[in-house]
Short mmCIF file of C-alpha atoms and ligand atoms in Angstrom, two decimals:
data_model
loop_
_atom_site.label_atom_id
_atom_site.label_comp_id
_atom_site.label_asym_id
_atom_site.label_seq_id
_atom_site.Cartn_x
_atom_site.Cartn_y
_atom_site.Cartn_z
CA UNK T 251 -8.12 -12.15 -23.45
CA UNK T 252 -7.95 -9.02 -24.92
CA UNK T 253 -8.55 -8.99 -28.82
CA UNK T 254 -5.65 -8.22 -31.08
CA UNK T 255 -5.95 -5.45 -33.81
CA UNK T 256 -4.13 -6.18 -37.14
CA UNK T 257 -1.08 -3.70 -35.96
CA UNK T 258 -0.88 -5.99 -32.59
CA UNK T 259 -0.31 -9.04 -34.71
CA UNK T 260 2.12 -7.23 -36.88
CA UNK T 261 4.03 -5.95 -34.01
CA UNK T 262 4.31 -8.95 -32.11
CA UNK T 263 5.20 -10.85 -35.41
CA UNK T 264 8.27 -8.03 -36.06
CA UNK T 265 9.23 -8.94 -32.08
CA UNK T 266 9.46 -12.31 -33.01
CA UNK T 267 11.63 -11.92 -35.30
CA UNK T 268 13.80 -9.47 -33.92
CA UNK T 269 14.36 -11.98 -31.17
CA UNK T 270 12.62 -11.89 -27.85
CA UNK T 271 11.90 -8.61 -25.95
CA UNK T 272 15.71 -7.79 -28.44
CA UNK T 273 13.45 -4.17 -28.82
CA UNK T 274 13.25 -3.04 -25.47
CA UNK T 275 16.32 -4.46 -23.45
CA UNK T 276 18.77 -2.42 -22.35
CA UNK T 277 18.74 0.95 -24.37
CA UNK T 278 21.53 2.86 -23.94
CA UNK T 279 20.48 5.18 -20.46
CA UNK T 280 19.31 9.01 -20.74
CA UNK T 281 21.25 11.29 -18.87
CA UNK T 282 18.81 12.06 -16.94
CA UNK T 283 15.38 10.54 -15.70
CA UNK T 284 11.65 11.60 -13.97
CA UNK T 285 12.21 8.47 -12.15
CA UNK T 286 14.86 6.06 -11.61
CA UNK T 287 13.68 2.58 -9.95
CA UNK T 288 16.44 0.75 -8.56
CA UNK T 289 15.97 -3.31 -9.42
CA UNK T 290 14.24 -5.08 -12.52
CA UNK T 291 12.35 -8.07 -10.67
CA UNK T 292 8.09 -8.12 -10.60
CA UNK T 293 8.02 -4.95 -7.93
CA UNK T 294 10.11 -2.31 -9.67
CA UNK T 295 9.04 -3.15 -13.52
CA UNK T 296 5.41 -3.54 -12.19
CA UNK T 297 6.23 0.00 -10.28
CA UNK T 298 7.77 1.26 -13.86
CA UNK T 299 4.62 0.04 -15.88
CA UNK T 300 1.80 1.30 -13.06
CA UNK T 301 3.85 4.97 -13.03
CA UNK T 302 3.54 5.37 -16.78
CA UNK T 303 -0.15 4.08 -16.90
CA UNK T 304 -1.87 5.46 -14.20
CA UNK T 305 -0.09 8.47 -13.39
CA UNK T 306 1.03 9.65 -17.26
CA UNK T 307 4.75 9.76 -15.59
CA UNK T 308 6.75 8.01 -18.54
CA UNK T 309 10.66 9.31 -18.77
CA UNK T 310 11.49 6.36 -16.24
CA UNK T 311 14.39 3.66 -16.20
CA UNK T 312 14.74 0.44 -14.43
CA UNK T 313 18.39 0.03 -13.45
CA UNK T 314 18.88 -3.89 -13.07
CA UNK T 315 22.64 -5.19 -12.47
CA UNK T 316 21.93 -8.26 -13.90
CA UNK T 317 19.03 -9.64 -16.20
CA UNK T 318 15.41 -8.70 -15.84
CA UNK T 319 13.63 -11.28 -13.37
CA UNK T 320 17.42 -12.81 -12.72
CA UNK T 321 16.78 -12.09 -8.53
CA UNK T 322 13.73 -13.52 -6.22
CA UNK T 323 11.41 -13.22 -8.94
CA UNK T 324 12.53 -16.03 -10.94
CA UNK T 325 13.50 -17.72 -8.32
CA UNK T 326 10.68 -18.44 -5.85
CA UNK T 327 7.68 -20.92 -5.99
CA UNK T 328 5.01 -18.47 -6.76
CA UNK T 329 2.19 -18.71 -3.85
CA UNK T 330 -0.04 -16.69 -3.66
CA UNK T 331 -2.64 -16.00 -1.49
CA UNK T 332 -4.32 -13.26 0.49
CA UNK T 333 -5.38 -15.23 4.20
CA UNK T 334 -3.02 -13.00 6.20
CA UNK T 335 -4.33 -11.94 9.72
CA UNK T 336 -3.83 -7.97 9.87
CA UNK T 337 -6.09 -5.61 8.35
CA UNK T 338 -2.67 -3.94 6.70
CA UNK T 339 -1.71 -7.13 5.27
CA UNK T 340 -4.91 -8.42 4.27
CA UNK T 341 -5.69 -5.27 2.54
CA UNK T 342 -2.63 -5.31 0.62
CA UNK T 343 -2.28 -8.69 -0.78
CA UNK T 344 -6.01 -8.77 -1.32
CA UNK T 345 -5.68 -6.18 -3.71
CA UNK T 346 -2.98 -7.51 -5.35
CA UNK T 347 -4.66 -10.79 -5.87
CA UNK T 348 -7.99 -9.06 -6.97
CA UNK T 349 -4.96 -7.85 -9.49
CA UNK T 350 -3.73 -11.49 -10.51
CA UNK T 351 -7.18 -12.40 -11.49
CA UNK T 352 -6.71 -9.89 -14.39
CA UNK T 353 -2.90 -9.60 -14.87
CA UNK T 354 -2.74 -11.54 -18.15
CA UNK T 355 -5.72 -9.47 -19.48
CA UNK T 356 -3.98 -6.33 -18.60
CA UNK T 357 -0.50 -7.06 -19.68
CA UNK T 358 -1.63 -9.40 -22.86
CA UNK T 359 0.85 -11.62 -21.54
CA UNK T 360 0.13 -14.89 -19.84
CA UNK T 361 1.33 -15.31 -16.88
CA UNK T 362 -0.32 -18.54 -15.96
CA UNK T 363 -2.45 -17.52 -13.10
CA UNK T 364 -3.96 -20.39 -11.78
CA UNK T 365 -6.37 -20.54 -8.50
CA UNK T 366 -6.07 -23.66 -7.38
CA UNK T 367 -6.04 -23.25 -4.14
CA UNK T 368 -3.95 -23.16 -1.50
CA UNK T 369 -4.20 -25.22 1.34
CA UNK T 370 -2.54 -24.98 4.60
CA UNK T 371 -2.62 -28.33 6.91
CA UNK T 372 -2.92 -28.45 10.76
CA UNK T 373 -1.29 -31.19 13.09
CA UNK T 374 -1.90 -30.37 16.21
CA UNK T 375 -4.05 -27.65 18.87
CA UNK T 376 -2.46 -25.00 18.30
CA UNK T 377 -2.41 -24.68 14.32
CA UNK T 378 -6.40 -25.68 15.02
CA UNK T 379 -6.41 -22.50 16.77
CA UNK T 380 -3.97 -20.15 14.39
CA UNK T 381 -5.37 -21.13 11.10
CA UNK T 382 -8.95 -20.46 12.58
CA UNK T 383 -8.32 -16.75 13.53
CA UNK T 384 -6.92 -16.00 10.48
CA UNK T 385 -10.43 -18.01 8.94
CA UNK T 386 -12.24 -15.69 11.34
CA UNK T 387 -10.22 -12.64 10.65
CA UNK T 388 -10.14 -13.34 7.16
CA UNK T 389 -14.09 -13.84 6.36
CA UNK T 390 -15.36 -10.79 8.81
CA UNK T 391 -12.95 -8.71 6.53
CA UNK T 392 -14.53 -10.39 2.68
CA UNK T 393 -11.49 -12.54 2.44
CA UNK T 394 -12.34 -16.00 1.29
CA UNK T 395 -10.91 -18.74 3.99
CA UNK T 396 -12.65 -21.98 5.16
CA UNK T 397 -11.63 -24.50 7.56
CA UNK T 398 -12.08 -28.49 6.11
CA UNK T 399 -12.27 -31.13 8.20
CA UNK T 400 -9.95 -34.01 7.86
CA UNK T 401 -12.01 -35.55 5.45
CA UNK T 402 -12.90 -32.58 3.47
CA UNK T 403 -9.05 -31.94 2.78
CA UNK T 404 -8.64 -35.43 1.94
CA UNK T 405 -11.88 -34.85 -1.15
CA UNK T 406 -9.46 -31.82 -2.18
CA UNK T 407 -5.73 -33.58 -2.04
CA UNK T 408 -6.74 -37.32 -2.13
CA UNK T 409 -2.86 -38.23 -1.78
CA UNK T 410 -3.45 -36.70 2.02
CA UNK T 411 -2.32 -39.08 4.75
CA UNK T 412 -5.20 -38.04 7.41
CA UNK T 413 -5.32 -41.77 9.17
CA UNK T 414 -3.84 -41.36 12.69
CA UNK T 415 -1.45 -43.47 12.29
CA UNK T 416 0.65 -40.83 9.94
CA UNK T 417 4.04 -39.82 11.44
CA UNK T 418 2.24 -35.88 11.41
CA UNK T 419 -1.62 -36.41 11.84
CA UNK T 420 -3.75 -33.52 10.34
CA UNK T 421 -6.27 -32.58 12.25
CA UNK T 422 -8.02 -30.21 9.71
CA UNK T 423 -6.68 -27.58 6.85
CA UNK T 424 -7.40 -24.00 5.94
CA UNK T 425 -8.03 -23.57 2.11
CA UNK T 426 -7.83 -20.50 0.28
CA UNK T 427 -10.13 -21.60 -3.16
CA UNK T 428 -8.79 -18.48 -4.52
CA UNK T 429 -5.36 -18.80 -3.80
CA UNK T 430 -2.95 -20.64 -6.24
CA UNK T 431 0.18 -19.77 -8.06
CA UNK T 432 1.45 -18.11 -11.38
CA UNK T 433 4.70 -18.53 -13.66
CA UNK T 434 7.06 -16.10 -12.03
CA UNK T 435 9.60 -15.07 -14.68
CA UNK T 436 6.59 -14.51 -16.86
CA UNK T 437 5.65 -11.84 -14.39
CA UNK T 438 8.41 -9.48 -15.07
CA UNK T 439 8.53 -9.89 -18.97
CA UNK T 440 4.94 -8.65 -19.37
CA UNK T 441 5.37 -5.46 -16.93
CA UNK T 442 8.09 -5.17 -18.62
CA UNK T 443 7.06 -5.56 -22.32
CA UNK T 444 3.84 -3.05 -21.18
CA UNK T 445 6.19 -0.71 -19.61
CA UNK T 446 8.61 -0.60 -22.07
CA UNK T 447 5.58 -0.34 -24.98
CA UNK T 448 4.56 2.73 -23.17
CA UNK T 449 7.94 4.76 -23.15
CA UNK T 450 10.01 3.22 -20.07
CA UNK T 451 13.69 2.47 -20.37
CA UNK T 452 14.61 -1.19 -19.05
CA UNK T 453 18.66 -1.08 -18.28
CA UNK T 454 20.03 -4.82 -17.84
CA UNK T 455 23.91 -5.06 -16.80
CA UNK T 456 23.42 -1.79 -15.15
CA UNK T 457 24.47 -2.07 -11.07
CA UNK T 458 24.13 1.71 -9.29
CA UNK T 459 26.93 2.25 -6.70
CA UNK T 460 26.17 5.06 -5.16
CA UNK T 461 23.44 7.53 -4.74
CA UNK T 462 23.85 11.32 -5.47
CA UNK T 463 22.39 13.98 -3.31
CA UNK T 464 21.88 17.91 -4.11
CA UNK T 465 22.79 20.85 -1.29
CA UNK T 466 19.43 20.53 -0.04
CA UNK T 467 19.71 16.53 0.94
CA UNK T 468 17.63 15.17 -1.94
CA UNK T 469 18.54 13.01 -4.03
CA UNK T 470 20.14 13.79 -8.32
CA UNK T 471 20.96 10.74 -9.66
CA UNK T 472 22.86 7.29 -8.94
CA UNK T 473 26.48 6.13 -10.06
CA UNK T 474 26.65 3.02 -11.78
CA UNK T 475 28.05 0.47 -13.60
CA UNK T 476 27.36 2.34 -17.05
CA UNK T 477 27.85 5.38 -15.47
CA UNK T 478 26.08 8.54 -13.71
CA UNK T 479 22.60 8.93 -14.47
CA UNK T 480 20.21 11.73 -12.68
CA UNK T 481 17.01 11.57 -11.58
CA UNK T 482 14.52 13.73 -9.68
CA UNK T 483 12.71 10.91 -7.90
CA UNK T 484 14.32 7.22 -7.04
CA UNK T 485 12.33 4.51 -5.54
CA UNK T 486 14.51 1.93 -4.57
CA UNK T 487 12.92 -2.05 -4.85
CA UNK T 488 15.82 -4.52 -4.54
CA UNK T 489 14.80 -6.81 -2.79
CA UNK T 490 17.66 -8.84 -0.63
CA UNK T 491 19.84 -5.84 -1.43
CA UNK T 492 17.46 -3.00 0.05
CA UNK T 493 19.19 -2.20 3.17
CA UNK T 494 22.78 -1.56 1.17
CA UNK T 495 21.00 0.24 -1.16
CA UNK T 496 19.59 2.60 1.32
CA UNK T 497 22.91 2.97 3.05
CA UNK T 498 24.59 4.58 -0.19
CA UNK T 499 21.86 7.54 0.93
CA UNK T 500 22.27 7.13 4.79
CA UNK T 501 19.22 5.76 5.27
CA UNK T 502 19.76 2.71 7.74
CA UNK T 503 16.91 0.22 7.51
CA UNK T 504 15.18 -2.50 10.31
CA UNK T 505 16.22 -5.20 7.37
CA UNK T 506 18.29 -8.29 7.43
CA UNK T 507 18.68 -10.43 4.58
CA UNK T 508 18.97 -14.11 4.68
CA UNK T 509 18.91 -17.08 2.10
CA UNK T 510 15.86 -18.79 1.44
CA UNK T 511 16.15 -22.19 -0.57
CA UNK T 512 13.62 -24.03 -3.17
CA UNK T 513 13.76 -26.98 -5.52
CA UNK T 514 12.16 -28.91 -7.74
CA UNK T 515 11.72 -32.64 -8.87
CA UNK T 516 11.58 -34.49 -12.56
CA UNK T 517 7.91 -34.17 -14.35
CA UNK T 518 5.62 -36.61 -13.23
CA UNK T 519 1.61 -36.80 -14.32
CA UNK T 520 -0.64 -34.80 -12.59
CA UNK T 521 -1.46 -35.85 -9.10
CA UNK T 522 -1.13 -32.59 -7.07
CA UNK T 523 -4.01 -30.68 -7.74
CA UNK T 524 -3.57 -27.37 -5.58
CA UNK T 525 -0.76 -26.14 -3.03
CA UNK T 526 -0.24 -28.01 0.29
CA UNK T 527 1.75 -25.85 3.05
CA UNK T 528 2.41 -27.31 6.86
CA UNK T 529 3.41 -24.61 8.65
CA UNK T 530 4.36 -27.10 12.01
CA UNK T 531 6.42 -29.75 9.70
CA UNK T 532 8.17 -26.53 7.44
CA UNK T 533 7.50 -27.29 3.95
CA UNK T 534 5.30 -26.80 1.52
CA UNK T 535 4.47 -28.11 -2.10
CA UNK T 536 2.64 -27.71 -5.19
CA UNK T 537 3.01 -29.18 -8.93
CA UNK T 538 3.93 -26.96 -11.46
CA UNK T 539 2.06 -27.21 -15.26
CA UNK T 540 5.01 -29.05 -16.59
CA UNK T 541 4.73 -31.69 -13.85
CA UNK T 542 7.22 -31.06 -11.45
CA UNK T 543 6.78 -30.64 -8.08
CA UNK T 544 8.13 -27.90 -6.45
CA UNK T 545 9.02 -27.31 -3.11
CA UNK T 546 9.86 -24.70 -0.89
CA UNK T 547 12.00 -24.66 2.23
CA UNK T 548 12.98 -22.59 5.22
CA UNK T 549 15.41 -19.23 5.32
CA UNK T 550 18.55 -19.68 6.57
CA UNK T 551 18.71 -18.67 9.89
CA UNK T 552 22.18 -16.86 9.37
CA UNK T 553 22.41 -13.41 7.45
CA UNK T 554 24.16 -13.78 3.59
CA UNK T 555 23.92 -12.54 0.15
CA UNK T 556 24.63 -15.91 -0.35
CA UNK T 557 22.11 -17.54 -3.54
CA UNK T 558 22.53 -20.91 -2.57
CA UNK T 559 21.63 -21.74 1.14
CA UNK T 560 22.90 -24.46 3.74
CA UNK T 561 22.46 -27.68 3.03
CA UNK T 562 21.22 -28.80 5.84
CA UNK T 563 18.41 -26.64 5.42
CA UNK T 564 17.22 -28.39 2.29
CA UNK T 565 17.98 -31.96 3.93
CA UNK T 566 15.03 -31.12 6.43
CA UNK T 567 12.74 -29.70 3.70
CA UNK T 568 12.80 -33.01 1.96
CA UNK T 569 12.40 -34.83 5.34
CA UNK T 570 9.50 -33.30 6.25
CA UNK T 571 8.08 -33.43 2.07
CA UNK T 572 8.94 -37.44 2.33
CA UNK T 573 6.74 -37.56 6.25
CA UNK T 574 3.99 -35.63 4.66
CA UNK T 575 3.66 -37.67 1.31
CA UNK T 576 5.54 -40.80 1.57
CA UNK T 577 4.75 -41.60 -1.47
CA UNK T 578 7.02 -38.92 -3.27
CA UNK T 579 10.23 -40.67 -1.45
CA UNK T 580 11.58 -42.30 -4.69
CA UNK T 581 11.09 -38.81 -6.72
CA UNK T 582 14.26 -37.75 -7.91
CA UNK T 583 14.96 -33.72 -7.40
CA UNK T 584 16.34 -32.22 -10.59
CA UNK T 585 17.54 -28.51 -9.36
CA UNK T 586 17.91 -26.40 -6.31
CA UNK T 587 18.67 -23.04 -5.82
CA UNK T 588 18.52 -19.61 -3.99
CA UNK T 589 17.66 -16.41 -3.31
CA UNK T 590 18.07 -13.57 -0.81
CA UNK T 591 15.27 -12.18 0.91
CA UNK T 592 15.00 -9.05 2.95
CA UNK T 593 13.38 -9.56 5.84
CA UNK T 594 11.74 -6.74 8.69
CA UNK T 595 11.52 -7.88 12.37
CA UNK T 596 7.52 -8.33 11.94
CA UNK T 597 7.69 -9.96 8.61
CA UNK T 598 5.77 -6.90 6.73
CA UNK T 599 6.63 -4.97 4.19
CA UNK T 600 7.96 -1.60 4.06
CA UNK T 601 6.67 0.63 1.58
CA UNK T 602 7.64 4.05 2.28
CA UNK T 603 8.99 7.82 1.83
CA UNK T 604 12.35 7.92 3.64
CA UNK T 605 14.33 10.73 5.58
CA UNK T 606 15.89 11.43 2.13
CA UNK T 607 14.13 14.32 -0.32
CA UNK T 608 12.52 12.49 -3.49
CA UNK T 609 14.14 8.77 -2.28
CA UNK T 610 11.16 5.80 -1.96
CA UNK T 611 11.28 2.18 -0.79
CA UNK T 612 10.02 -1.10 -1.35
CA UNK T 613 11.59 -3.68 0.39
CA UNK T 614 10.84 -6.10 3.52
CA UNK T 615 8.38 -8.71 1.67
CA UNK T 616 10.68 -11.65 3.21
CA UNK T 617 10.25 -15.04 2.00
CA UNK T 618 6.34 -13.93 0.58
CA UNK T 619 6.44 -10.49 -1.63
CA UNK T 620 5.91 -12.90 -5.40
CA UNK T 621 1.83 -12.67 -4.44
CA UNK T 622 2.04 -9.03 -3.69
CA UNK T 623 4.05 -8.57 -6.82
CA UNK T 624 1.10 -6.30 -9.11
CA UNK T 625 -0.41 -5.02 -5.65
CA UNK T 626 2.94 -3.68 -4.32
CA UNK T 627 3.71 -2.32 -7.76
CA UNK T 628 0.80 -0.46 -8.26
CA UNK T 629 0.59 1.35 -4.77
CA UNK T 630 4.44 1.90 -4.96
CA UNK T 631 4.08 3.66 -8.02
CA UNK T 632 1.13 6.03 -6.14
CA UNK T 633 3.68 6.35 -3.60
CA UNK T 634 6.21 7.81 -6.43
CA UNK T 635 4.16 9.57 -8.08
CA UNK T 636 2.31 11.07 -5.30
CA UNK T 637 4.60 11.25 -2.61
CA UNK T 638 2.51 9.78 -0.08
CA UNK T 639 1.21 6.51 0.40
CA UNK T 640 -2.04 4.61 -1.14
CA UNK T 641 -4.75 4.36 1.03
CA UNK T 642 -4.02 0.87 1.18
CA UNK T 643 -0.48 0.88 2.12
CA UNK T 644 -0.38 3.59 4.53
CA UNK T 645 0.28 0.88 7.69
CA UNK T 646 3.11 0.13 5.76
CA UNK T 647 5.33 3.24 5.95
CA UNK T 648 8.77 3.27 8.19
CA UNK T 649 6.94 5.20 10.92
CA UNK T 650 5.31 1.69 12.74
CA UNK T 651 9.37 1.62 13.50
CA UNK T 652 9.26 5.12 15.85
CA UNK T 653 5.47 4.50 16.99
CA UNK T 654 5.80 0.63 17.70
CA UNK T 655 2.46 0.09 16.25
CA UNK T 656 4.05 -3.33 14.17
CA UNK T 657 2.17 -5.71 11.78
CA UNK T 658 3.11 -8.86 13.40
CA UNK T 659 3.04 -11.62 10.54
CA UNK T 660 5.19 -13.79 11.83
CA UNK T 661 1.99 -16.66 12.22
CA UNK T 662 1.87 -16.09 7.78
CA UNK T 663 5.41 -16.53 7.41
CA UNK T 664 5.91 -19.72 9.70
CA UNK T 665 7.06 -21.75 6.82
CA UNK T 666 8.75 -19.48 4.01
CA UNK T 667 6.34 -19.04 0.96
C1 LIG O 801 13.26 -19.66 -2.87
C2 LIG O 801 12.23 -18.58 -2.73
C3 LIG O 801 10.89 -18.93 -2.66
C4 LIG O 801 9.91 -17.94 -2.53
N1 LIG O 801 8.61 -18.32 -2.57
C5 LIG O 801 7.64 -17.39 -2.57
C6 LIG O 801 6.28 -17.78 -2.71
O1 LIG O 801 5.96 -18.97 -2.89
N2 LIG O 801 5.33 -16.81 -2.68
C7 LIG O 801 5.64 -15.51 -2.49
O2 LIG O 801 4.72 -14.69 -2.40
N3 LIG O 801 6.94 -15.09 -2.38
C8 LIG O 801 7.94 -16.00 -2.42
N4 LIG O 801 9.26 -15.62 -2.31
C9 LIG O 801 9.59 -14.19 -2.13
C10 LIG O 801 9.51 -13.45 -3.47
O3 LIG O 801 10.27 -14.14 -4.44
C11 LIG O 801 10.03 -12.03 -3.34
O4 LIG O 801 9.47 -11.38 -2.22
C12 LIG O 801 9.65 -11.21 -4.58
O5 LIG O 801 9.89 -11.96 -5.77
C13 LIG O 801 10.44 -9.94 -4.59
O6 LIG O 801 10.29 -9.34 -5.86
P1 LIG O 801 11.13 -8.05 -6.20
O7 LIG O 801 10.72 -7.59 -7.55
O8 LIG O 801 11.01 -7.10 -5.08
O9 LIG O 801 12.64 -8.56 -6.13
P2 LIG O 801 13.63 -9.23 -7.16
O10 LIG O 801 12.94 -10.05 -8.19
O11 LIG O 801 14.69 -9.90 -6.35
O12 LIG O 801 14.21 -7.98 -7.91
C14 LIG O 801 15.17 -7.12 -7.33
C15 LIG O 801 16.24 -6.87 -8.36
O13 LIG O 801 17.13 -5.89 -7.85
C16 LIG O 801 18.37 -6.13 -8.47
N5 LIG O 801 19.42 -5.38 -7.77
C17 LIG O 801 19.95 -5.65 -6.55
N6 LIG O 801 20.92 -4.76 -6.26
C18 LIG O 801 20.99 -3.90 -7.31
C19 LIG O 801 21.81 -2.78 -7.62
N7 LIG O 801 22.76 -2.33 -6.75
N8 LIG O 801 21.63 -2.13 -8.81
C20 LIG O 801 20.68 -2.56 -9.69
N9 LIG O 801 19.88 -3.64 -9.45
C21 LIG O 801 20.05 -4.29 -8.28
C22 LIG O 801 18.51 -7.65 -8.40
O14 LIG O 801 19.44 -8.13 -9.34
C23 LIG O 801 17.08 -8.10 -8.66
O15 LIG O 801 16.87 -8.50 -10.00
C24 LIG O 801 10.28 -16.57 -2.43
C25 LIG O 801 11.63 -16.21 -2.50
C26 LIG O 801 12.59 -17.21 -2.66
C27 LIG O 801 14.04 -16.81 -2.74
#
């Protein structure tokens, strides 16, 4: 951890007292901004932090209509993990986990990164086959990935049912060692307690309405709730909300957003040591520091904005948890809730300049964007600042739409995560 000078200790000591983060939520806005970003979860503060760091651009707000955090980022179950199968993707969320290893350093925040692995079971031929390409795919690229036998998953997660007699045999896992998860809330306080330390204004309550454009088609500034505010650049990262967003500047996006549900159960002692996902029985699970499992279920097949979810959806989550671990049958859930992701028609992310002078957006990262959380930030704010993509994210852009050239993910995103 970084060491703390005397003035470090007396400024966090005058934050404590002042409350929580009271000195840098919600200033009253400019009138006018370098850089709006549109949405206060991990993506947009990250975004806000990266553009003041690395590219000296510091007269930025982060409009958020409700509370910092308050949308998927506080609401999901925190996987992370960089064994996708296409160069774009695995270049992307390999460089954001590369970031996760140092986030707490960086931000002198912790946010509870913890590589425990994550471990993704196989039941039958065809998951044999899947999970090995993307082992294959994964290694030739530098990725870490293994496959375990039975038995070897069993010496990782000894609660694993691997006799053949189980309602869902496993016939082998994939195990990302370096994969794991992190405390998600925690994620936007400390880009947002770095950002805000470095000159950025952080505007809760504050919901834009509409997006203002000059003669010339680019955009001035946003209506919203507090008023109108101008900026020259606005990079939009609302996730669930991206397409409506991008329709206030006639920008019509391949997005749909649908409802994806998670819950979790009462402490218990420590039993689960890393994160177990089956991709073939749709569910996954991991226990969280303070003992409670948490589990993750499918997306709502129907398009809401909807933070809740069918119920029927979470019914099958828990009948597939209770098949996999029938042990866990008498644990007794405590909460459920959630959240709306945005998801593309190959389940990757778009991360792009749009038709629109000066207008950027994040959006697309479905049911899995929490792990790309510093990576996405950090290129989106190159993309901001720069005007063109990162290196890394150039697959990304809105133009795999006109050529067809897609990023088909839809093998990673099998079972929401
Ligand atoms: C139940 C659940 C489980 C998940 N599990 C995982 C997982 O295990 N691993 C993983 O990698 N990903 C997971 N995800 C996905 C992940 O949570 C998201 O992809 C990621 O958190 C998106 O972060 P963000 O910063 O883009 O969005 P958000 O945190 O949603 O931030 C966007 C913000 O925009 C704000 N906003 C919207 N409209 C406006 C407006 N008009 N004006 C101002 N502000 C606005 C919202 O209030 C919100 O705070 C999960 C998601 C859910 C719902």
């Amino acid at each position: 951890m970084r060491k703390y000078s005397v003035f470090a200790v007396a400024r966090e000591a005058l934050r404590a007292h002042k409350g929580w983060g009271a000195q840098w939520a919600s200033p009253e806005p400019r009138s006018s901004y370098d850089v709006i970003i549109i949405g206060g979860g991990g993506h947009g503060l990250g975004a806000a932090y990266y553009l003041a760091k690395e590219h000296g651009i510091t007269n930025v707000a982060v409009l958020e209509k409700g509370w910092i955090g308050g949308g998927n980022t506080g609401r999901n179950t925190t996987i992370i993990r960089s064994n996708y199968l296409y160069e774009e993707s695995m270049d992307i969320y390999e460089h954001s986990l590369k970031l996760w290893e140092n986030l707490s350093q960086e931000l002198n925040y912790n946010v509870m990164y913890s590589p425990r692995g994550v471990m993704m079971l196989s039941h039958n031929i065809h998951d044999k086959q899947s999970f090995m390409r993307h082992v294959h795919a994964n290694n030739l690229y530098g990725i870490d990935n293994e496959w375990l036998t039975p038995e070897q998953a069993k010496d990782f997660v000894p609660v694993l049912d691997i006799s053949k007699s189980a309602r869902y045999p496993i016939n082998g896992a994939a195990l990302q060692r370096r994969g794991g998860t992190a405390r998600h809330d925690a994620v936007a306080w400390g880009y947002a307690r770095a950002a805000s330390d470095r000159g950025v204004h952080i505007i809760q309550n504050c919901e834009v309405k509409a997006i203002r454009r000059g003669p010339n088609g680019e955009v001035t500034g946003v209506e919203t709730s507090k008023g109108f505010i101008g900026a020259k650049k606005i990079g939009v990262s609302a996730s669930g909300h991206n397409s409506m967003i991008m329709e206030m500047a006639d920008v019509k996006l391949p997005l749909h957003s649908n409802p994806l549900q998670a819950l979790v159960s009462e402490p218990m002692k420590p039993i689960f040591p890393c994160v177990v996902m089956s991709n073939s029985v749709h569910a996954y699970i991991s226990q969280s520091d303070k003992g409670e499992f948490v589990i993750g279920a499918g997306t709502d097949q129907y398009n809401s904005y909807s933070q809740t979810g069918g119920l029927q959806i979470i019914t099958h989550t828990l009948d597939a948890i209770c098949e996999l671990f029938p042990m866990f049958r008498r644990v007794k859930m405590m909460r459920q809730w959630g959240g709306i992701t945005d998801n593309t028609p190959d389940r990757s992310a778009i991360q792009s300049v749009t038709p629109v002078p000066n207008l950027f957006v994040n959006a697309g990262w479905g049911t899995g964007g929490f792990k790309a959380t510093p990576g996405s930030a950090h290129l989106f704010a190159h993309l901001i600042a720069r005007g063109e993509p990162h290196r890394l994210a150039e697959g990304l852009t809105l133009k795999r739409f006109e050529t067809g050239r897609l990023i088909d993910e839809a093998a990673a995103a099998a079972v929401a995560h």
